[in-house]
Every structure is written in C-alpha cells, then in structure tokens.
mmCIF file of C-alpha atoms and ligand atoms in Angstrom:
data_model
loop_
_atom_site.group_PDB
_atom_site.id
_atom_site.type_symbol
_atom_site.label_atom_id
_atom_site.label_comp_id
_atom_site.label_asym_id
_atom_site.label_seq_id
_atom_site.Cartn_x
_atom_site.Cartn_y
_atom_site.Cartn_z
ATOM 1 C CA MET A 185 -29.960 10.396 12.098
ATOM 2 C CA ASN A 186 -32.006 9.536 9.051
ATOM 3 C CA ASN A 187 -28.957 9.491 6.791
ATOM 4 C CA TYR A 188 -28.172 7.120 3.934
ATOM 5 C CA PHE A 189 -24.951 6.235 2.166
ATOM 6 C CA ILE A 190 -25.080 5.138 -1.464
ATOM 7 C CA ILE A 191 -21.962 3.428 -2.792
ATOM 8 C CA LEU A 192 -21.784 3.211 -6.572
ATOM 9 C CA ALA A 193 -19.884 0.098 -7.606
ATOM 10 C CA SER A 194 -21.459 -0.642 -10.957
ATOM 11 C CA GLY A 195 -19.026 1.281 -13.162
ATOM 12 C CA GLN A 196 -17.766 -0.370 -16.308
ATOM 13 C CA SER A 197 -14.098 0.336 -15.622
ATOM 14 C CA LYS A 198 -13.167 0.955 -19.241
ATOM 15 C CA ARG A 199 -9.856 2.456 -18.223
ATOM 16 C CA PHE A 200 -9.164 -0.431 -15.879
ATOM 17 C CA ASN A 201 -7.699 -3.340 -17.779
ATOM 18 C CA ALA A 202 -8.985 -6.361 -15.855
ATOM 19 C CA THR A 203 -11.500 -9.174 -16.257
ATOM 20 C CA ASN A 204 -13.402 -8.504 -13.040
ATOM 21 C CA PRO A 205 -15.178 -5.207 -12.544
ATOM 22 C CA LYS A 206 -12.624 -2.868 -10.972
ATOM 23 C CA GLN A 207 -14.669 -2.480 -7.802
ATOM 24 C CA PHE A 208 -14.178 -6.195 -7.100
ATOM 25 C CA ASN A 209 -10.422 -6.140 -7.381
ATOM 26 C CA LEU A 210 -8.515 -6.546 -4.183
ATOM 27 C CA TYR A 211 -7.070 -3.402 -2.704
ATOM 28 C CA LYS A 212 -5.181 -3.772 0.577
ATOM 29 C CA ASN A 213 -6.525 -7.337 0.727
ATOM 30 C CA LYS A 214 -10.218 -6.428 0.345
ATOM 31 C CA PRO A 215 -12.492 -5.813 -2.638
ATOM 32 C CA LEU A 216 -12.266 -2.121 -3.468
ATOM 33 C CA PHE A 217 -15.893 -1.349 -2.519
ATOM 34 C CA GLU A 218 -15.571 -3.016 0.874
ATOM 35 C CA HIS A 219 -13.423 -0.191 2.209
ATOM 36 C CA SER A 220 -16.340 2.199 1.745
ATOM 37 C CA ILE A 221 -18.790 -0.228 3.359
ATOM 38 C CA GLU A 222 -16.603 -0.775 6.405
ATOM 39 C CA LYS A 223 -15.898 2.887 6.953
ATOM 40 C CA SER A 224 -19.505 3.936 6.617
ATOM 41 C CA ILE A 225 -20.569 1.248 9.121
ATOM 42 C CA LYS A 226 -17.837 2.270 11.522
ATOM 43 C CA SER A 227 -18.847 5.928 11.314
ATOM 44 C CA ASN A 228 -22.278 5.148 12.832
ATOM 45 C CA LEU A 229 -23.695 7.992 10.774
ATOM 46 C CA PHE A 230 -26.027 6.027 8.520
ATOM 47 C CA LYS A 231 -29.270 4.146 8.884
ATOM 48 C CA LYS A 232 -28.656 2.196 5.722
ATOM 49 C CA ILE A 233 -25.755 1.695 3.361
ATOM 50 C CA ILE A 234 -26.748 0.932 -0.204
ATOM 51 C CA LEU A 235 -24.246 -0.827 -2.427
ATOM 52 C CA VAL A 236 -25.146 -0.514 -6.111
ATOM 53 C CA VAL A 237 -23.548 -3.184 -8.312
ATOM 54 C CA ASN A 238 -23.949 -4.683 -11.786
ATOM 55 C CA ASN A 239 -24.095 -8.259 -10.653
ATOM 56 C CA LYS A 240 -25.419 -9.041 -7.179
ATOM 57 C CA LYS A 241 -24.195 -12.630 -7.463
ATOM 58 C CA LEU A 242 -20.595 -11.430 -7.218
ATOM 59 C CA ILE A 243 -21.227 -10.307 -3.631
ATOM 60 C CA LYS A 244 -20.608 -13.438 -1.618
ATOM 61 C CA LYS A 245 -19.874 -11.993 1.792
ATOM 62 C CA LYS A 246 -22.593 -11.433 4.387
ATOM 63 C CA TYR A 247 -22.642 -7.830 5.565
ATOM 64 C CA PRO A 248 -24.568 -6.445 8.554
ATOM 65 C CA LYS A 249 -28.293 -5.951 8.002
ATOM 66 C CA LYS A 250 -28.022 -2.229 7.399
ATOM 67 C CA VAL A 251 -26.034 -2.914 4.204
ATOM 68 C CA VAL A 252 -28.329 -3.456 1.213
ATOM 69 C CA VAL A 253 -27.036 -4.627 -2.169
ATOM 70 C CA ILE A 254 -29.058 -3.583 -5.213
ATOM 71 C CA LYS A 255 -28.589 -3.841 -8.955
ATOM 72 C CA GLY A 256 -27.616 -0.653 -10.742
ATOM 73 C CA GLY A 257 -27.884 0.657 -14.272
ATOM 74 C CA LYS A 258 -25.553 1.063 -17.205
ATOM 75 C CA GLU A 259 -24.514 4.645 -16.520
ATOM 76 C CA ARG A 260 -23.376 6.140 -13.268
ATOM 77 C CA SER A 261 -26.325 8.559 -13.229
ATOM 78 C CA LYS A 262 -28.737 5.656 -13.707
ATOM 79 C CA SER A 263 -27.224 3.716 -10.804
ATOM 80 C CA SER A 264 -27.336 6.754 -8.597
ATOM 81 C CA LEU A 265 -31.017 7.302 -9.430
ATOM 82 C CA ILE A 266 -31.803 3.642 -8.730
ATOM 83 C CA GLY A 267 -30.152 4.091 -5.334
ATOM 84 C CA LEU A 268 -32.121 7.254 -4.598
ATOM 85 C CA LYS A 269 -35.411 5.627 -5.647
ATOM 86 C CA TYR A 270 -34.652 2.682 -3.397
ATOM 87 C CA ILE A 271 -34.191 4.809 -0.282
ATOM 88 C CA LYS A 272 -37.139 7.137 -0.991
ATOM 89 C CA LYS A 273 -39.504 4.924 1.044
ATOM 90 C CA PHE A 274 -37.425 5.574 4.177
ATOM 91 C CA LYS A 275 -38.022 9.336 3.866
ATOM 92 C CA PRO A 276 -34.338 10.212 4.229
ATOM 93 C CA ASN A 277 -33.111 13.573 5.417
ATOM 94 C CA TYR A 278 -29.592 13.380 4.066
ATOM 95 C CA VAL A 279 -27.925 11.187 1.476
ATOM 96 C CA LEU A 280 -24.262 10.801 0.630
ATOM 97 C CA ILE A 281 -23.385 9.453 -2.812
ATOM 98 C CA HIS A 282 -19.980 7.887 -3.210
ATOM 99 C CA ASP A 283 -17.857 6.193 -5.884
ATOM 100 C CA ALA A 284 -16.526 2.845 -4.675
ATOM 101 C CA ALA A 285 -13.332 3.612 -6.585
ATOM 102 C CA ARG A 286 -12.349 6.013 -3.795
ATOM 103 C CA PRO A 287 -11.499 3.738 -0.872
ATOM 104 C CA ASN A 288 -9.339 6.176 1.069
ATOM 105 C CA PHE A 289 -11.707 8.851 2.416
ATOM 106 C CA SER A 290 -11.774 9.446 6.170
ATOM 107 C CA ILE A 291 -14.670 9.088 8.601
ATOM 108 C CA ASN A 292 -13.939 12.660 9.590
ATOM 109 C CA LEU A 293 -14.809 13.742 6.042
ATOM 110 C CA LEU A 294 -18.197 12.002 6.389
ATOM 111 C CA ARG A 295 -18.836 13.920 9.605
ATOM 112 C CA LYS A 296 -17.882 17.235 8.057
ATOM 113 C CA LEU A 297 -20.142 16.664 5.046
ATOM 114 C CA ILE A 298 -23.145 15.834 7.212
ATOM 115 C CA ASP A 299 -22.468 18.726 9.531
ATOM 116 C CA GLN A 300 -22.426 21.190 6.618
ATOM 117 C CA LEU A 301 -25.741 19.830 5.293
ATOM 118 C CA LYS A 302 -27.526 21.539 8.180
ATOM 119 C CA LYS A 303 -27.042 24.865 6.383
ATOM 120 C CA ASN A 304 -26.668 23.747 2.772
ATOM 121 C CA ASN A 305 -28.467 21.642 0.180
ATOM 122 C CA ALA A 306 -25.332 20.241 -1.386
ATOM 123 C CA VAL A 307 -21.861 19.801 0.098
ATOM 124 C CA ILE A 308 -19.022 18.696 -2.172
ATOM 125 C CA PRO A 309 -15.399 17.961 -1.249
ATOM 126 C CA ILE A 310 -12.854 19.484 -3.611
ATOM 127 C CA ILE A 311 -9.107 19.597 -3.964
ATOM 128 C CA ARG A 312 -6.905 22.026 -5.852
ATOM 129 C CA PRO A 313 -5.050 20.578 -8.826
ATOM 130 C CA THR A 314 -1.293 20.277 -8.424
ATOM 131 C CA ASP A 315 -0.645 19.879 -12.148
ATOM 132 C CA ALA A 316 -1.022 22.762 -14.592
ATOM 133 C CA ILE A 317 -4.239 22.495 -16.600
ATOM 134 C CA LYS A 318 -4.704 23.412 -20.264
ATOM 135 C CA TYR A 319 -7.880 23.379 -22.238
ATOM 136 C CA GLN A 320 -8.606 23.455 -25.887
ATOM 137 C CA ILE A 321 -11.296 25.211 -27.861
ATOM 138 C CA LYS A 322 -11.066 24.234 -31.498
ATOM 139 C CA ASN A 323 -7.397 24.780 -32.372
ATOM 140 C CA GLU A 324 -6.542 27.173 -29.576
ATOM 141 C CA ILE A 325 -4.934 25.980 -26.349
ATOM 142 C CA TYR A 326 -5.487 28.001 -23.192
ATOM 143 C CA ASN A 327 -3.966 27.945 -19.728
ATOM 144 C CA LEU A 328 -6.467 27.408 -16.986
ATOM 145 C CA ASN A 329 -5.794 29.524 -13.936
ATOM 146 C CA ARG A 330 -4.976 26.995 -11.270
ATOM 147 C CA GLU A 331 -6.217 29.222 -8.457
ATOM 148 C CA ASN A 332 -9.715 29.200 -9.923
ATOM 149 C CA SER A 333 -9.750 25.505 -10.706
ATOM 150 C CA PHE A 334 -10.630 22.599 -8.510
ATOM 151 C CA LEU A 335 -11.381 18.907 -8.734
ATOM 152 C CA THR A 336 -14.521 17.420 -7.202
ATOM 153 C CA GLN A 337 -14.394 14.234 -5.171
ATOM 154 C CA THR A 338 -16.929 11.936 -3.527
ATOM 155 C CA PRO A 339 -18.700 11.320 -1.172
ATOM 156 C CA GLN A 340 -20.975 14.186 -2.181
ATOM 157 C CA ALA A 341 -23.666 15.076 0.343
ATOM 158 C CA PHE A 342 -27.214 16.280 -0.293
ATOM 159 C CA LYS A 343 -30.537 17.006 1.288
ATOM 160 C CA PHE A 344 -32.476 14.061 -0.082
ATOM 161 C CA ASN A 345 -35.439 15.963 -1.479
ATOM 162 C CA LYS A 346 -33.255 18.345 -3.487
ATOM 163 C CA ILE A 347 -31.099 15.712 -5.122
ATOM 164 C CA TYR A 348 -34.076 13.459 -5.794
ATOM 165 C CA GLU A 349 -35.914 16.267 -7.548
ATOM 166 C CA LEU A 350 -32.938 16.895 -9.824
ATOM 167 C CA SER A 351 -32.162 13.260 -10.469
ATOM 168 C CA ILE A 352 -35.594 12.263 -11.743
ATOM 169 C CA LYS A 353 -35.235 14.890 -14.496
ATOM 170 C CA LYS A 354 -33.023 12.213 -16.043
ATOM 171 C CA GLU A 355 -30.020 14.244 -16.949
ATOM 172 C CA ASN A 356 -26.975 12.272 -17.819
ATOM 173 C CA ALA A 357 -24.714 13.880 -15.292
ATOM 174 C CA GLN A 358 -21.078 12.959 -14.622
ATOM 175 C CA ASP A 359 -21.702 13.356 -10.936
ATOM 176 C CA GLU A 360 -24.373 14.833 -8.697
ATOM 177 C CA ALA A 361 -22.505 18.127 -8.263
ATOM 178 C CA SER A 362 -22.749 18.801 -11.982
ATOM 179 C CA MET A 363 -26.567 18.588 -11.802
ATOM 180 C CA PHE A 364 -26.581 21.353 -9.196
ATOM 181 C CA ILE A 365 -24.238 23.440 -11.332
ATOM 182 C CA LYS A 366 -26.367 22.946 -14.467
ATOM 183 C CA ASN A 367 -29.424 24.126 -12.563
ATOM 184 C CA ASN A 368 -27.644 27.129 -11.030
ATOM 185 C CA LEU A 369 -28.127 25.804 -7.517
ATOM 186 C CA LYS A 370 -25.832 26.705 -4.694
ATOM 187 C CA ILE A 371 -23.178 24.232 -3.622
ATOM 188 C CA LYS A 372 -21.082 24.388 -0.484
ATOM 189 C CA PHE A 373 -17.528 23.323 -1.295
ATOM 190 C CA ILE A 374 -15.349 21.979 1.482
ATOM 191 C CA ASN A 375 -11.764 20.757 1.492
ATOM 192 C CA GLY A 376 -11.470 17.239 0.148
ATOM 193 C CA GLU A 377 -8.653 14.821 0.900
ATOM 194 C CA ILE A 378 -5.589 14.313 -1.240
ATOM 195 C CA LEU A 379 -5.416 10.636 -0.265
ATOM 196 C CA ASN A 380 -9.021 10.153 -1.360
ATOM 197 C CA LYS A 381 -8.022 9.738 -4.957
ATOM 198 C CA LYS A 382 -9.888 7.690 -7.450
ATOM 199 C CA ILE A 383 -8.479 4.322 -8.412
ATOM 200 C CA THR A 384 -8.751 4.458 -12.164
ATOM 201 C CA TYR A 385 -5.953 2.418 -13.596
ATOM 202 C CA LYS A 386 -4.778 -1.025 -12.643
ATOM 203 C CA GLU A 387 -1.381 0.459 -11.813
ATOM 204 C CA ASP A 388 -3.111 2.314 -8.963
ATOM 205 C CA VAL A 389 -3.730 -0.918 -7.063
ATOM 206 C CA LEU A 390 -0.738 -3.000 -7.982
ATOM 207 C CA LEU A 391 1.181 -3.769 -4.841
ATOM 208 C CA PRO A 392 4.886 -4.430 -5.084
ATOM 209 C CA LYS A 393 5.702 -8.128 -5.212
ATOM 210 C CA THR A 394 7.517 -9.096 -2.021
ATOM 211 C CA TYR A 395 9.760 -12.101 -1.455
ATOM 212 C CA TYR A 396 11.568 -13.548 1.560
ATOM 213 C CA GLY A 397 14.866 -15.382 1.783
ATOM 214 C CA ILE A 398 16.666 -17.222 4.537
ATOM 215 C CA GLY A 399 20.401 -17.797 4.910
ATOM 216 C CA PHE A 400 22.603 -19.795 7.285
ATOM 217 C CA ASP A 401 26.358 -20.069 7.709
ATOM 218 C CA ILE A 402 28.860 -21.516 10.163
ATOM 219 C CA HIS A 403 32.663 -21.320 10.309
ATOM 220 C CA ARG A 404 35.165 -22.916 12.638
ATOM 221 C CA LEU A 405 37.245 -20.602 14.859
ATOM 222 C CA ILE A 406 41.019 -20.878 14.449
ATOM 223 C CA LYS A 407 43.977 -19.099 16.032
ATOM 224 C CA ASN A 408 46.053 -16.566 14.106
ATOM 225 C CA LYS A 409 43.294 -15.257 11.870
ATOM 226 C CA LYS A 410 41.504 -11.904 12.011
ATOM 227 C CA LEU A 411 37.843 -12.042 12.935
ATOM 228 C CA TYR A 412 35.412 -10.236 10.622
ATOM 229 C CA LEU A 413 31.712 -9.998 11.473
ATOM 230 C CA GLY A 414 29.366 -8.062 9.226
ATOM 231 C CA GLY A 415 32.350 -6.394 7.602
ATOM 232 C CA VAL A 416 33.681 -5.183 10.972
ATOM 233 C CA LYS A 417 37.066 -6.282 12.315
ATOM 234 C CA VAL A 418 36.363 -7.524 15.827
ATOM 235 C CA PRO A 419 39.289 -7.885 18.262
ATOM 236 C CA TYR A 420 39.406 -11.552 19.323
ATOM 237 C CA HIS A 421 41.979 -14.263 19.882
ATOM 238 C CA SER A 422 40.691 -16.277 16.930
ATOM 239 C CA GLY A 423 39.270 -15.783 13.483
ATOM 240 C CA LEU A 424 36.964 -17.775 11.222
ATOM 241 C CA LYS A 425 38.449 -20.483 9.060
ATOM 242 C CA GLY A 426 37.446 -20.467 5.429
ATOM 243 C CA HIS A 427 38.397 -19.898 1.847
ATOM 244 C CA SER A 428 37.423 -16.262 2.353
ATOM 245 C CA ASP A 429 37.613 -14.115 5.484
ATOM 246 C CA GLY A 430 34.863 -16.345 6.925
ATOM 247 C CA ASP A 431 32.452 -13.506 7.696
ATOM 248 C CA VAL A 432 29.430 -15.600 8.720
ATOM 249 C CA ILE A 433 27.104 -12.614 8.935
ATOM 250 C CA LEU A 434 27.770 -11.442 5.381
ATOM 251 C CA HIS A 435 27.624 -14.993 4.037
ATOM 252 C CA ALA A 436 24.252 -15.620 5.690
ATOM 253 C CA ILE A 437 22.938 -12.313 4.316
ATOM 254 C CA ILE A 438 24.187 -13.159 0.820
ATOM 255 C CA ASP A 439 22.375 -16.504 0.945
ATOM 256 C CA SER A 440 19.180 -14.877 2.207
ATOM 257 C CA LEU A 441 19.252 -12.341 -0.643
ATOM 258 C CA LEU A 442 19.938 -15.062 -3.199
ATOM 259 C CA GLY A 443 17.113 -17.081 -1.676
ATOM 260 C CA ALA A 444 14.658 -14.190 -1.973
ATOM 261 C CA MET A 445 15.689 -13.701 -5.613
ATOM 262 C CA LYS A 446 15.484 -17.462 -6.240
ATOM 263 C CA LYS A 447 19.085 -17.465 -7.423
ATOM 264 C CA LYS A 448 20.518 -20.591 -5.739
ATOM 265 C CA ASP A 449 23.303 -20.139 -3.176
ATOM 266 C CA ILE A 450 26.617 -18.500 -2.372
ATOM 267 C CA GLY A 451 28.611 -21.589 -3.411
ATOM 268 C CA THR A 452 27.265 -21.264 -6.966
ATOM 269 C CA TYR A 453 28.894 -17.855 -7.341
ATOM 270 C CA PHE A 454 31.968 -18.357 -5.137
ATOM 271 C CA PRO A 455 33.058 -22.004 -5.366
ATOM 272 C CA ASP A 456 35.745 -22.658 -2.746
ATOM 273 C CA ASN A 457 37.973 -24.555 -5.188
ATOM 274 C CA ILE A 458 38.673 -21.481 -7.280
ATOM 275 C CA LYS A 459 41.967 -19.782 -6.519
ATOM 276 C CA LYS A 460 40.975 -16.194 -7.230
ATOM 277 C CA PHE A 461 38.498 -16.278 -4.340
ATOM 278 C CA LYS A 462 41.201 -17.346 -1.878
ATOM 279 C CA ASN A 463 41.197 -14.960 1.107
ATOM 280 C CA ILE A 464 38.586 -12.755 -0.568
ATOM 281 C CA ARG A 465 37.009 -10.172 1.751
ATOM 282 C CA SER A 466 33.299 -10.761 2.131
ATOM 283 C CA PRO A 467 32.127 -7.182 1.348
ATOM 284 C CA LYS A 468 33.650 -7.835 -2.077
ATOM 285 C CA MET A 469 31.504 -10.960 -2.383
ATOM 286 C CA MET A 470 28.424 -8.899 -1.577
ATOM 287 C CA MET A 471 28.897 -6.562 -4.547
ATOM 288 C CA PRO A 472 27.790 -8.899 -7.385
ATOM 289 C CA ILE A 473 24.785 -9.897 -5.269
ATOM 290 C CA LEU A 474 23.759 -6.258 -4.828
ATOM 291 C CA ASN A 475 24.193 -5.739 -8.575
ATOM 292 C CA MET A 476 21.914 -8.712 -9.166
ATOM 293 C CA LEU A 477 19.260 -7.085 -6.946
ATOM 294 C CA LYS A 478 19.568 -3.845 -8.855
ATOM 295 C CA LYS A 479 19.457 -5.503 -12.260
ATOM 296 C CA ASN A 480 16.235 -7.298 -11.326
ATOM 297 C CA ASN A 481 14.651 -4.138 -9.893
ATOM 298 C CA PHE A 482 14.593 -5.380 -6.313
ATOM 299 C CA TYR A 483 15.099 -3.354 -3.188
ATOM 300 C CA ILE A 484 15.610 -4.639 0.355
ATOM 301 C CA ASN A 485 12.813 -3.975 2.832
ATOM 302 C CA ASN A 486 14.466 -5.283 5.979
ATOM 303 C CA LEU A 487 16.956 -7.693 7.401
ATOM 304 C CA ASP A 488 16.907 -9.729 10.622
ATOM 305 C CA ILE A 489 20.022 -11.555 11.796
ATOM 306 C CA ASN A 490 20.781 -14.124 14.505
ATOM 307 C CA MET A 491 24.443 -14.368 15.423
ATOM 308 C CA ILE A 492 25.013 -17.617 17.318
ATOM 309 C CA CYS A 493 28.133 -17.815 19.514
ATOM 310 C CA GLU A 494 29.322 -17.753 23.127
ATOM 311 C CA LYS A 495 31.849 -14.991 22.420
ATOM 312 C CA PRO A 496 32.407 -12.253 21.363
ATOM 313 C CA LYS A 497 29.344 -10.601 22.875
ATOM 314 C CA VAL A 498 27.104 -9.228 20.161
ATOM 315 C CA SER A 499 25.925 -6.324 22.306
ATOM 316 C CA LEU A 500 29.454 -4.827 22.296
ATOM 317 C CA TYR A 501 29.621 -4.667 18.485
ATOM 318 C CA ARG A 502 25.968 -4.419 17.490
ATOM 319 C CA LYS A 503 26.073 -0.716 16.688
ATOM 320 C CA LYS A 504 29.264 -0.996 14.631
ATOM 321 C CA ILE A 505 28.056 -4.047 12.706
ATOM 322 C CA ILE A 506 24.678 -2.492 11.904
ATOM 323 C CA GLN A 507 26.417 0.678 10.745
ATOM 324 C CA SER A 508 28.702 -1.387 8.520
ATOM 325 C CA LEU A 509 25.788 -3.377 7.027
ATOM 326 C CA SER A 510 23.815 -0.189 6.518
ATOM 327 C CA SER A 511 26.529 1.422 4.396
ATOM 328 C CA LEU A 512 27.442 -1.787 2.604
ATOM 329 C CA LEU A 513 23.840 -2.529 1.600
ATOM 330 C CA SER A 514 22.693 1.121 1.290
ATOM 331 C CA LEU A 515 19.931 0.192 3.705
ATOM 332 C CA ASP A 516 18.623 2.391 6.508
ATOM 333 C CA LYS A 517 19.884 1.359 9.956
ATOM 334 C CA ASN A 518 16.296 1.124 11.173
ATOM 335 C CA LYS A 519 15.678 -1.720 8.719
ATOM 336 C CA ILE A 520 18.384 -3.930 10.173
ATOM 337 C CA ASN A 521 18.107 -5.993 13.342
ATOM 338 C CA LEU A 522 20.921 -8.020 14.891
ATOM 339 C CA LYS A 523 20.294 -10.519 17.680
ATOM 340 C CA GLY A 524 22.840 -12.390 19.742
ATOM 341 C CA LYS A 525 22.240 -15.993 20.801
ATOM 342 C CA THR A 526 24.342 -18.562 22.665
ATOM 343 C CA THR A 527 23.881 -22.327 22.576
ATOM 344 C CA GLU A 528 24.134 -22.677 26.366
ATOM 345 C CA LYS A 529 27.704 -24.007 26.041
ATOM 346 C CA LEU A 530 26.405 -26.962 24.004
ATOM 347 C CA GLY A 531 28.201 -28.440 21.016
ATOM 348 C CA LEU A 532 30.814 -26.957 18.733
ATOM 349 C CA ILE A 533 29.507 -23.410 19.097
ATOM 350 C CA GLY A 534 29.086 -23.755 22.847
ATOM 351 C CA LYS A 535 32.709 -24.853 23.235
ATOM 352 C CA GLU A 536 33.714 -21.647 21.405
ATOM 353 C CA ASN A 537 35.021 -23.541 18.410
ATOM 354 C CA ALA A 538 32.676 -21.978 15.844
ATOM 355 C CA ILE A 539 30.390 -19.060 15.095
ATOM 356 C CA ALA A 540 27.144 -19.470 13.181
ATOM 357 C CA CYS A 541 24.704 -16.974 11.771
ATOM 358 C CA GLU A 542 21.251 -16.991 10.248
ATOM 359 C CA ALA A 543 19.633 -14.152 8.348
ATOM 360 C CA ILE A 544 16.245 -13.485 6.853
ATOM 361 C CA CYS A 545 15.463 -10.702 4.435
ATOM 362 C CA SER A 546 12.494 -9.322 2.601
ATOM 363 C CA ILE A 547 12.846 -7.754 -0.835
ATOM 364 C CA SER A 548 10.317 -6.090 -3.129
ATOM 365 C CA GLU A 549 10.152 -5.619 -6.853
HETATM 366 ZN ZN1 ZN B 886 30.761 -18.737 4.980
#
C-alpha cells in the first residue's frame, strides 16, 4: 500500500465571492478541505495525505502524522507538481490527485480508482452531462452530442511514475487527465459520482438559515362551551374560556411561529379587547401568521407540542389532531409530534379546571 493522496486546496477561488480562500469556508460545519482529509484517513488506503495550500498558517488544527501540509503554487498545475515532487522521495506506486472543492466523494470511489490502477496508468471518474451542451467556433454554434460527452471529476488516479514524467514537462494543464489526453496516452474512465460535484460558487455552500420559536398557552375550562384542540372538536363536558374558541394548541403554535420569526406575540395581532375577534375560530387566526411566513420566505421544518391536562386523553385524539394540524399548516404529518402530559393532579390543571399547551417549532429561510 504505497499510495499517496494529494489534496489541492490552493486555488484562488475567483468565482467564489468570499474573503477567505474557498477551501477554508465552512461546509457542513468543517472547512471544505477537511472533508477530503477525513475521508482519505478513514479509507486506510494511503501512506500519506498531502494537503497543498497557499498559506500554511491558516491551518490551525493538528491532523494525524500521516497528513502533511505543504505550500502550493499559483496555478493548479504548479501545486499539483509541488505535491508530486514532495512525495517522490517515498517512491510511491500510486497517487490520487484531488480538488478540495469536491468534498462529497465516497470512500468506495477511492477503492475503485486504486483497484483499476492495477491494469491502467490513469483512472479518471466521469459523469454524463444532464444539460444540453453547445459549443461555438467563431460565429457558428454547434450542438454537442450528449452521448459522446462527459465531465471529468477528481480524485484522479495515476501510477506515480507516469504522472510525474508528464508533470515535469511543465504543461499548464487544467487537470491531470488533460495531460494524458494531450500526450495521446490511454485513460481508463470509470463512473464518477453525481454528488461529488465541485463547490464553485458561494451559493453552493450556503445553508438555509434556521430559527426556533417557543409558545405557551393556558385557558380555563368552563361548562357549556365546545372544546377545540388543534382545530379538532373534541367531545367533552367543558370547553376553553376565552375571547376566541380557546384552542390552546393552535395558540401555542402561533406564538412559537411568531417567536421563530421574531414577530412578537399573538396578543399583538389579536388583542382581546377588539370586538371583531370575539368568538373567532383559531384556524382563522392561524391564516395571517402563515401568510407572514410565506411573505418572509420561511418554511416550517417541524413542530413539537406538549398538551398538558388530566383529561381528555391525548392518545385518543392524537391522530385526528395531527391530521388537522398537517392540513392547516400544509406540513407533512411526519414533521409533527404531539405529546400528552398530566400534572399529577396538582394545581389548576390537575383539578381539571384548565388545559395548557406548549409548542416549539423550527423554521428555515
Ligand atoms: Zn389562547
């Protein structure tokens, strides 16, 4: 196993509008290049992993001994050659050269590449384009036959001696595969991975902004009123007192959504001294809140609810209530959880004089 993995992280990221080099931006909570380091270590396929960067000082973390950080050159080809020259003293059999901007390759792909090197000098992963390709020669535009076109990815795998020989000729190649093509040398193409796409633009790594909100509500139980919970009419001897129908579940959800949006509370939008809200049904109160979400480009990720009462038993109505919330909020049933909780007969709720509810939600932009 005298194999080496060279990770090129010294690119200038001209298309990537950020102050730090792109390879140092966080992607899934780690610097972009670190994904390649971790996977190559985990694969156990390499004697050394060489990380080529512009500025070694930016690497603060201590990696295992087999990871070596070296300074690269201005162009990609230069950095790759610096990497190859560095490992020459170890007399490598195989070398894989990889762009740090592709963090999503699989360890299985590494295995396949190395396996194919037994019979080939160069093994390159490719994928077929899904978009139609045109090309232009002077003023003429041509259609490129998609069946005969493919896109090359990295890691690209080589017998060390072959790639070294080509690289020291100092051609300014886009990638190592193109040097083989220029010199009419045979390449073995294998299936690449669609997920292994290159992170080129900042939009590629922007994660949706996520916010959380919490809501609480409690209403006193009174005789001769219908009981509504989560928009569902629940048969019971009492209902919830309030200016509206007293639906504690919907009120707690409304407050949690407003909280996540940083838009104050339910009382701001439905003051209980205003006549037109008298006896309003709570699903109606939910509508302007959902419009607010929409207007601000938010969507709900999930909802978790605690209903706190001695009776009625939540388990009897859970399915119905979740179904009702799902259609009211246009949210998949699997994203809604409803828990039932008693207060061990303690206090107002325990004496069956009130029902309370708390809700927490997560929304993303
Ligand atoms: Zn309420």
